[in-house]
Short mmCIF file of C-alpha atoms in Angstrom, two decimals:
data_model
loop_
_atom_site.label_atom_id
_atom_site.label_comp_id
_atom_site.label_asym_id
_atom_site.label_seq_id
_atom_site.Cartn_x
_atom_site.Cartn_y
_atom_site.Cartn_z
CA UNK A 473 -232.21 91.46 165.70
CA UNK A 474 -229.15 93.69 166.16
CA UNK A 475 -229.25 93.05 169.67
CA UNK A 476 -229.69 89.32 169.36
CA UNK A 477 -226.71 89.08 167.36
CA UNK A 478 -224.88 90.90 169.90
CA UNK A 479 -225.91 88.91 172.91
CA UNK A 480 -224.95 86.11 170.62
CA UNK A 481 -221.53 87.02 170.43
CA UNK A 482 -220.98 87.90 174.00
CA UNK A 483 -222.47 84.22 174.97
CA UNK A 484 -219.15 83.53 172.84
CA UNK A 485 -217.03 85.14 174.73
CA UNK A 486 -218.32 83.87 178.06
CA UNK A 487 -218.03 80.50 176.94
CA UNK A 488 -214.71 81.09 176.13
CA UNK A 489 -213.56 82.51 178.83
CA UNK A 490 -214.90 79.67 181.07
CA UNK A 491 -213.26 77.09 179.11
CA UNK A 492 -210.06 79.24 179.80
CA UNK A 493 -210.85 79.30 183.24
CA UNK A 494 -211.22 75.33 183.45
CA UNK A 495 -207.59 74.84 181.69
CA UNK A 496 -206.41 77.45 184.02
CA UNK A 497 -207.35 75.47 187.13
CA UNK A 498 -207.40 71.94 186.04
CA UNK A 499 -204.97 71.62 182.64
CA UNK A 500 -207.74 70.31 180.46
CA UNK A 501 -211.29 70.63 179.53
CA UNK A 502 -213.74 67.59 177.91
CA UNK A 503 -216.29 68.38 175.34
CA UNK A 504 -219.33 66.56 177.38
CA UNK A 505 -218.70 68.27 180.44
CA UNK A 506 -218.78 71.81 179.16
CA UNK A 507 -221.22 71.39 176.53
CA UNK A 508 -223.21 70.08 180.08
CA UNK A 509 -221.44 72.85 182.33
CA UNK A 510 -222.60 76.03 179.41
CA UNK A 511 -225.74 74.53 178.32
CA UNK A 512 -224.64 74.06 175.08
CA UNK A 513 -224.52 71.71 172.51
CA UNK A 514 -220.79 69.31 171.94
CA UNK A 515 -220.44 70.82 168.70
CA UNK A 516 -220.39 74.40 169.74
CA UNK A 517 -217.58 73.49 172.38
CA UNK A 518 -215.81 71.63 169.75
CA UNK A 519 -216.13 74.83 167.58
CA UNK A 520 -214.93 77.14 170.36
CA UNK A 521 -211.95 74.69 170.93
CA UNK A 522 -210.72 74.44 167.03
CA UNK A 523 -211.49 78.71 167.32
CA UNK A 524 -208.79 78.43 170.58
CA UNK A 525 -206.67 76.38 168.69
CA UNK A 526 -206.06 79.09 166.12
CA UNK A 527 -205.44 81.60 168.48
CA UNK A 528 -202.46 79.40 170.41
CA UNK A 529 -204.76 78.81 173.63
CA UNK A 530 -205.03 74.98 173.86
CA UNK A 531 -204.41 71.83 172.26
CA UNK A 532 -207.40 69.85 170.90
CA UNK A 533 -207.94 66.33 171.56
CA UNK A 534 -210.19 63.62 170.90
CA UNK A 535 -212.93 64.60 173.40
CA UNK A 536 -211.43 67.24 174.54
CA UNK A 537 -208.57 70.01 174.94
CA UNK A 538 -205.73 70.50 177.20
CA UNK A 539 -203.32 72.81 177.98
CA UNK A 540 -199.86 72.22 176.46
CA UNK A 541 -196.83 72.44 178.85
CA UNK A 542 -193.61 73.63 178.11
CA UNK A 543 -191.11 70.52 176.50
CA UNK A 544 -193.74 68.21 177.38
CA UNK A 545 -196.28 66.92 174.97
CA UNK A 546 -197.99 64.55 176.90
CA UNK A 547 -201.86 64.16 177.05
CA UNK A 548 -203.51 64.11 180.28
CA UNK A 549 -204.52 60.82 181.95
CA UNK A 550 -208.47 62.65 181.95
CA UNK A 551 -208.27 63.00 178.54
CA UNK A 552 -206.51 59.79 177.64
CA UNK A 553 -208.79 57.81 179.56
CA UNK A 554 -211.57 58.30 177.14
CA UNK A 555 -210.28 57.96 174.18
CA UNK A 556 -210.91 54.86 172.62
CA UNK A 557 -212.14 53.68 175.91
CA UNK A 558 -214.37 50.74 174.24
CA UNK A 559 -210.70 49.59 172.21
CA UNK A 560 -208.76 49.60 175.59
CA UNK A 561 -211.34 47.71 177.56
CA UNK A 562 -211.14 45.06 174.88
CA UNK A 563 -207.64 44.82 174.82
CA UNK A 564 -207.71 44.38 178.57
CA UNK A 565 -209.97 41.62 178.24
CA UNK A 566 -208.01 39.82 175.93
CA UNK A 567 -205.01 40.46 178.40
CA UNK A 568 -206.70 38.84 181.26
CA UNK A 569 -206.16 35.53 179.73
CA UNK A 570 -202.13 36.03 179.93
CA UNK A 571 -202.79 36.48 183.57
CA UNK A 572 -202.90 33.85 186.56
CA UNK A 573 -203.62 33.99 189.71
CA UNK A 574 -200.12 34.45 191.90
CA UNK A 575 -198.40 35.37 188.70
CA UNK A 576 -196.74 39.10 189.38
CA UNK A 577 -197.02 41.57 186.92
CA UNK A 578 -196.07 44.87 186.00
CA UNK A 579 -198.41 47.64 184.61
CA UNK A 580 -196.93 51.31 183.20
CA UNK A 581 -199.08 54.30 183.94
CA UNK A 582 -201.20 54.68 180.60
CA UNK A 583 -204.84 54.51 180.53
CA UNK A 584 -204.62 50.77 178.58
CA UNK A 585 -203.04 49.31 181.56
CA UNK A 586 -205.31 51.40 183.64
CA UNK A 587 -208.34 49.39 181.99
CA UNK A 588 -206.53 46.56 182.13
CA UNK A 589 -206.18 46.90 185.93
CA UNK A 590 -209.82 47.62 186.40
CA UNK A 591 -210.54 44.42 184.49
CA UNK A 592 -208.35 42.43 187.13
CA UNK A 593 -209.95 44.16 189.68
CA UNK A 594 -213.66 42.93 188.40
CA UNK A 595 -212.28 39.24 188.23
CA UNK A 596 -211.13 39.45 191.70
CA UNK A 597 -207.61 38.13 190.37
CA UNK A 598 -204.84 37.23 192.87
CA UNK A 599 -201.70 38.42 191.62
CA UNK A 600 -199.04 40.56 192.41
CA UNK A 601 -199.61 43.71 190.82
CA UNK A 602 -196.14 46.23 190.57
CA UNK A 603 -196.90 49.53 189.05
CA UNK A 604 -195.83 53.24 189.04
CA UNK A 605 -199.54 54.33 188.33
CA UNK A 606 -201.17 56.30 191.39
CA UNK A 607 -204.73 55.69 189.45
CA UNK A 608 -203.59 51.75 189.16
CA UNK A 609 -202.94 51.86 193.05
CA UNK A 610 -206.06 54.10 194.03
CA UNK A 611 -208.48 51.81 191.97
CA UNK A 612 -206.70 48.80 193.97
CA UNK A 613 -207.15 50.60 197.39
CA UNK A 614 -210.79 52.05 196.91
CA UNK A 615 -211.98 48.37 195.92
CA UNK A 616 -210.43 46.69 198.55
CA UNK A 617 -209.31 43.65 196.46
CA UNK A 618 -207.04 40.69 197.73
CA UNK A 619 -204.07 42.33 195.00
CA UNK A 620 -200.53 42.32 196.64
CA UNK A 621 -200.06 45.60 195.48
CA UNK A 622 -196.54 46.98 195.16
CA UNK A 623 -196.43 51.34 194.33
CA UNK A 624 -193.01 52.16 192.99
CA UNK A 625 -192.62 55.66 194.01
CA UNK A 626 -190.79 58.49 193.05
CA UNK A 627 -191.34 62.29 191.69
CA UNK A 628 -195.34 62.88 190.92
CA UNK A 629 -196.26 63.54 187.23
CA UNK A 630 -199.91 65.22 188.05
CA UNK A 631 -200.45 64.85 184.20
CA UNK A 632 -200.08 61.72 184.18
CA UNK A 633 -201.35 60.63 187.17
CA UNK A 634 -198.07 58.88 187.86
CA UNK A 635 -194.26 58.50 189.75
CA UNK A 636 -191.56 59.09 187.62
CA UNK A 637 -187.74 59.93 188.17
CA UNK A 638 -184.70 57.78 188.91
CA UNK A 639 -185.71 56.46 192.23
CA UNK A 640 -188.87 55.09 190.58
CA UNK A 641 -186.54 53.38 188.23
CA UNK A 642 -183.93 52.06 190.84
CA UNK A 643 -187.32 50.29 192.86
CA UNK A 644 -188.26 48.59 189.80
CA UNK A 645 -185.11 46.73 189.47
CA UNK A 646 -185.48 44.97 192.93
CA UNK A 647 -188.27 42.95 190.99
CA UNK A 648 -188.40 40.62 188.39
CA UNK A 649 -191.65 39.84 187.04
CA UNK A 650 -193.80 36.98 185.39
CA UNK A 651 -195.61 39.54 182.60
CA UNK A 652 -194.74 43.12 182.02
CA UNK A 653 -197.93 44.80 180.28
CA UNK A 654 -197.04 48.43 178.71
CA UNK A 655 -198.63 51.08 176.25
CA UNK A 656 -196.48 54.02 174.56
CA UNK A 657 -197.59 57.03 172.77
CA UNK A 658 -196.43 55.94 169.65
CA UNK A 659 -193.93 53.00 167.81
CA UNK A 660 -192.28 52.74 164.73
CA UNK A 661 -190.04 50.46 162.75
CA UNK A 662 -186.95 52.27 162.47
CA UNK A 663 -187.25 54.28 166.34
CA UNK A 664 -188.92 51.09 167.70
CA UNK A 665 -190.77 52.11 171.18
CA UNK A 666 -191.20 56.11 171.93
CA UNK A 667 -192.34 58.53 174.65
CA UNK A 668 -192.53 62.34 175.45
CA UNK A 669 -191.06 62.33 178.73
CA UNK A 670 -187.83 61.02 179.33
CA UNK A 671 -188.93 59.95 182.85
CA UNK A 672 -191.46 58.21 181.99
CA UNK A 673 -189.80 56.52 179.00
CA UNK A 674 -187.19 55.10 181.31
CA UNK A 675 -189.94 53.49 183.53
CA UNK A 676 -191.53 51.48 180.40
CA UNK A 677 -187.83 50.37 179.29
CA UNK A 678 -186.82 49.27 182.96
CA UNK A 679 -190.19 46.99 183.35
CA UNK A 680 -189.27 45.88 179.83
CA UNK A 681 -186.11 44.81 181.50
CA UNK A 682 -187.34 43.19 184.83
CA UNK A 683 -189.75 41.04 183.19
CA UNK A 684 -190.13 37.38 181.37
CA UNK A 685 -192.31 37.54 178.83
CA UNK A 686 -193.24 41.51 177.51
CA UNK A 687 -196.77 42.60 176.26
CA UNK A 688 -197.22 45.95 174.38
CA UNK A 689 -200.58 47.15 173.95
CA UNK A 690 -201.44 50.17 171.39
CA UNK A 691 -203.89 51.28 169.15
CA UNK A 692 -203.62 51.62 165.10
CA UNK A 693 -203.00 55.02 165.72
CA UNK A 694 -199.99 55.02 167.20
CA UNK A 695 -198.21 53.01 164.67
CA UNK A 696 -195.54 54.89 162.12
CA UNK A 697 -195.13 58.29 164.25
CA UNK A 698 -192.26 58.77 166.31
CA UNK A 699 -192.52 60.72 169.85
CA UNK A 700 -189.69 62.47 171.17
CA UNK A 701 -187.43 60.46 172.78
CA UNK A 702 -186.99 56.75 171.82
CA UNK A 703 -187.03 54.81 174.37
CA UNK A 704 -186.44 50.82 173.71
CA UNK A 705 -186.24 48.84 170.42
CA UNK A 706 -190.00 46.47 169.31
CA UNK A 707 -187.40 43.26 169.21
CA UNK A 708 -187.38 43.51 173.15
CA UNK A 709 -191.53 42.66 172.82
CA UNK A 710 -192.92 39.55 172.39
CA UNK A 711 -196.70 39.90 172.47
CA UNK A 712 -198.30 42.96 170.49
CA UNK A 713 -201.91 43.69 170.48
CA UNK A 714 -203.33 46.34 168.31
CA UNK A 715 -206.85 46.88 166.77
CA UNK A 716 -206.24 46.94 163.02
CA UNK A 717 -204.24 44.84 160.46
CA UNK A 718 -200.75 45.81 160.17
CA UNK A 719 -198.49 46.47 156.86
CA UNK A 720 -196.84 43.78 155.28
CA UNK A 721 -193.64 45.68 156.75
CA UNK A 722 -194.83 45.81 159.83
CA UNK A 723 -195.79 41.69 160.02
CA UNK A 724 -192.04 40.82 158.36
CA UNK A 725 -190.74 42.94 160.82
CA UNK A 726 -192.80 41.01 163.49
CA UNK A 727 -192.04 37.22 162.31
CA UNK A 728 -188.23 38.51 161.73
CA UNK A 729 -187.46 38.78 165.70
CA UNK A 730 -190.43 36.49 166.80
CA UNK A 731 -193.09 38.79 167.91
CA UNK A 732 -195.93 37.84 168.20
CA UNK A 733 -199.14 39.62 166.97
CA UNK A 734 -202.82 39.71 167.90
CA UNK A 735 -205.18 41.43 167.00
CA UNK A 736 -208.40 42.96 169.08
CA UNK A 737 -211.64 43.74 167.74
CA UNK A 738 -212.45 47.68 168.68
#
C-alpha cells in the first residue's frame, strides 16, 4: 500500500511536469487534450491546474490554462476559441443576416468574429471581407472561397493569432466599410468598450471608425468589468448582441444613444 501511495504521488508529479512542459513550448494547455495526452481523467487535470494556480505557475481558464505574459493579460486564441463555442456560433448565425452579398465588412481578431467568418465561409457569401485576423485569412485561403479578402498587416501577436501595431491601423483607414463586426474582452457603462493590449484596442476603435453601421458582439460575461485600457465609448455602437437579458441600466443606457439590442439564445 505504501508503495502504491508513493507511485501515486510521483504519477503527480509527472503529470505536472508535462503540463509545464506543454505551456513551456506552446503558452497554453486544454483540459481534453491532456486528460487524453496522460491518460487521465478532465477532472484530475483540472485539479492539477487549480494545484498550479496556487503555486503561481499558470492561469486557469475555462477549458484550460495558459501561461500569463508579462503586462499582457490576454487569453490565447486556442483557448478562446472554445469557450462558449456553441454561444459564438449562434451569434454568428444571427450575424449572417446583417450580411449581403458584395457588402464589405470588417471583422477584429476574436474568436466571435472568427465563428462568424467560418459561418460566411459555409454560406459561400460574396463579400468583401477586411480583417487583421491571420486565422480569419487562413480559414478564407484553406477553403478556397470566392471572398475578396483584404489582410491588414502589421506586427504578429502569436497569442492572438493576429497583426497589430500602427501600420495595421494606418491600412485600415484606406477603407471604409458597409458593417464593422467586433468583440472585446469586456464593456462597461462608465469605461464603455475595453481591451488588454493597447495594439489591439486601437485596431477595434479604428474599424469602429471606418465603418457605417457598427455591430458588437459579447457574451453576458463580459458585461460590468473593465479591462485595462479603454478603448472607445458603447454610444459609437449601434447593434449589440449578447446572450442574456441586460439590467434596466444597461437597456436605458441602450435606448438613451439609440443602440440597439438583441439578444441570442446560447
Amino acid at each position: 500500500m505504501r508503495q502504491s501511495g508513493k507511485r501515486g504521488k510521483m504519477l503527480k508529479i509527472e503529470r505536472q511536469n508535462i503540463i509545464s512542459q506543454q505551456l513551456s513550448t506552446q503558452g497554453f494547455v486544454l483540459v481534453p487534450e491532456m486528460s487524453s495526452l496522460l491518460r487521465c481523467s478532465e477532472e484530475t487535470i483540472r485539479r492539477d491546474l487549480k494545484e498550479m494556480e496556487r503555486e503561481g505557475k499558470l492561469v486557469r481558464t475555462h477549458g484550460g490554462a495558459y501561461q500569463a505574459e508579462k503586462y499582457d493579460k490576454t487569453y490565447p486564441m486556442e483557448l478562446r476559441k472554445v469557450q462558449n463555442h456553441r454561444t459564438k456560433e449562434k451569434f454568428a448565425e444571427h450575424a449572417l443576416d446583417y450580411i449581403k452579398d458584395n457588402d464589405m465588412i470588417m471583422l477584429d481578431s476574436s474568436s466571435t468574429c472568427l465563428a462568424l467568418a467560418e459561418a460566411i465561409v459555409a454560406h459561400s457569401m460574396s463579400i468583401t471581407l477586411i480583417t487583421n485576423s491571420f486565422a480569419i485569412c487562413r480559414l478564407c485561403h484553406e477553403n478556397n472561397t470566392e471572398i475578396n479578402l483584404i489582410c491588414v498587416g502589421g506586427a504578429y501577436r502569436k497569442r492572438t493569432s493576429a497583426f497589430a501595431d500602427p501600420n495595421t491601423v494606418d491600412a485600415l483607414k484606406s477603407y471604409h466599410a458597409d458593417k464593422s463586426f467586433i468583440s472585446c474582452p469586456n464593456l462597461t457603462i462608465e469605461f464603455g468598450l475595453s481591451d488588454n493590449h493597447i495594439s489591439e484596442a486601437n485596431v477595434r476603435k479604428q474599424m469602429i471608425i471606418q465603418s457605417e453601421k457598427r455591430f458588437l458582439l459579447v457574451d453576458h460575461e463580459k458585461f460590468d468589468v473593465s479591462a485595462n485600457i479603454p478603448f472607445d465609448g458603447l454610444e459609437k455602437i449601434d447593434y449589440l448582441f449578447t446572450n442574456q437579458r441586460l439590467s434596466p441600466e444597461w437597456k436605458k443606457y441602450a435606448a438613451d444613444h439609440d443602440i440597439t439590442i438583441e439578444y441570442i439564445d446560447g
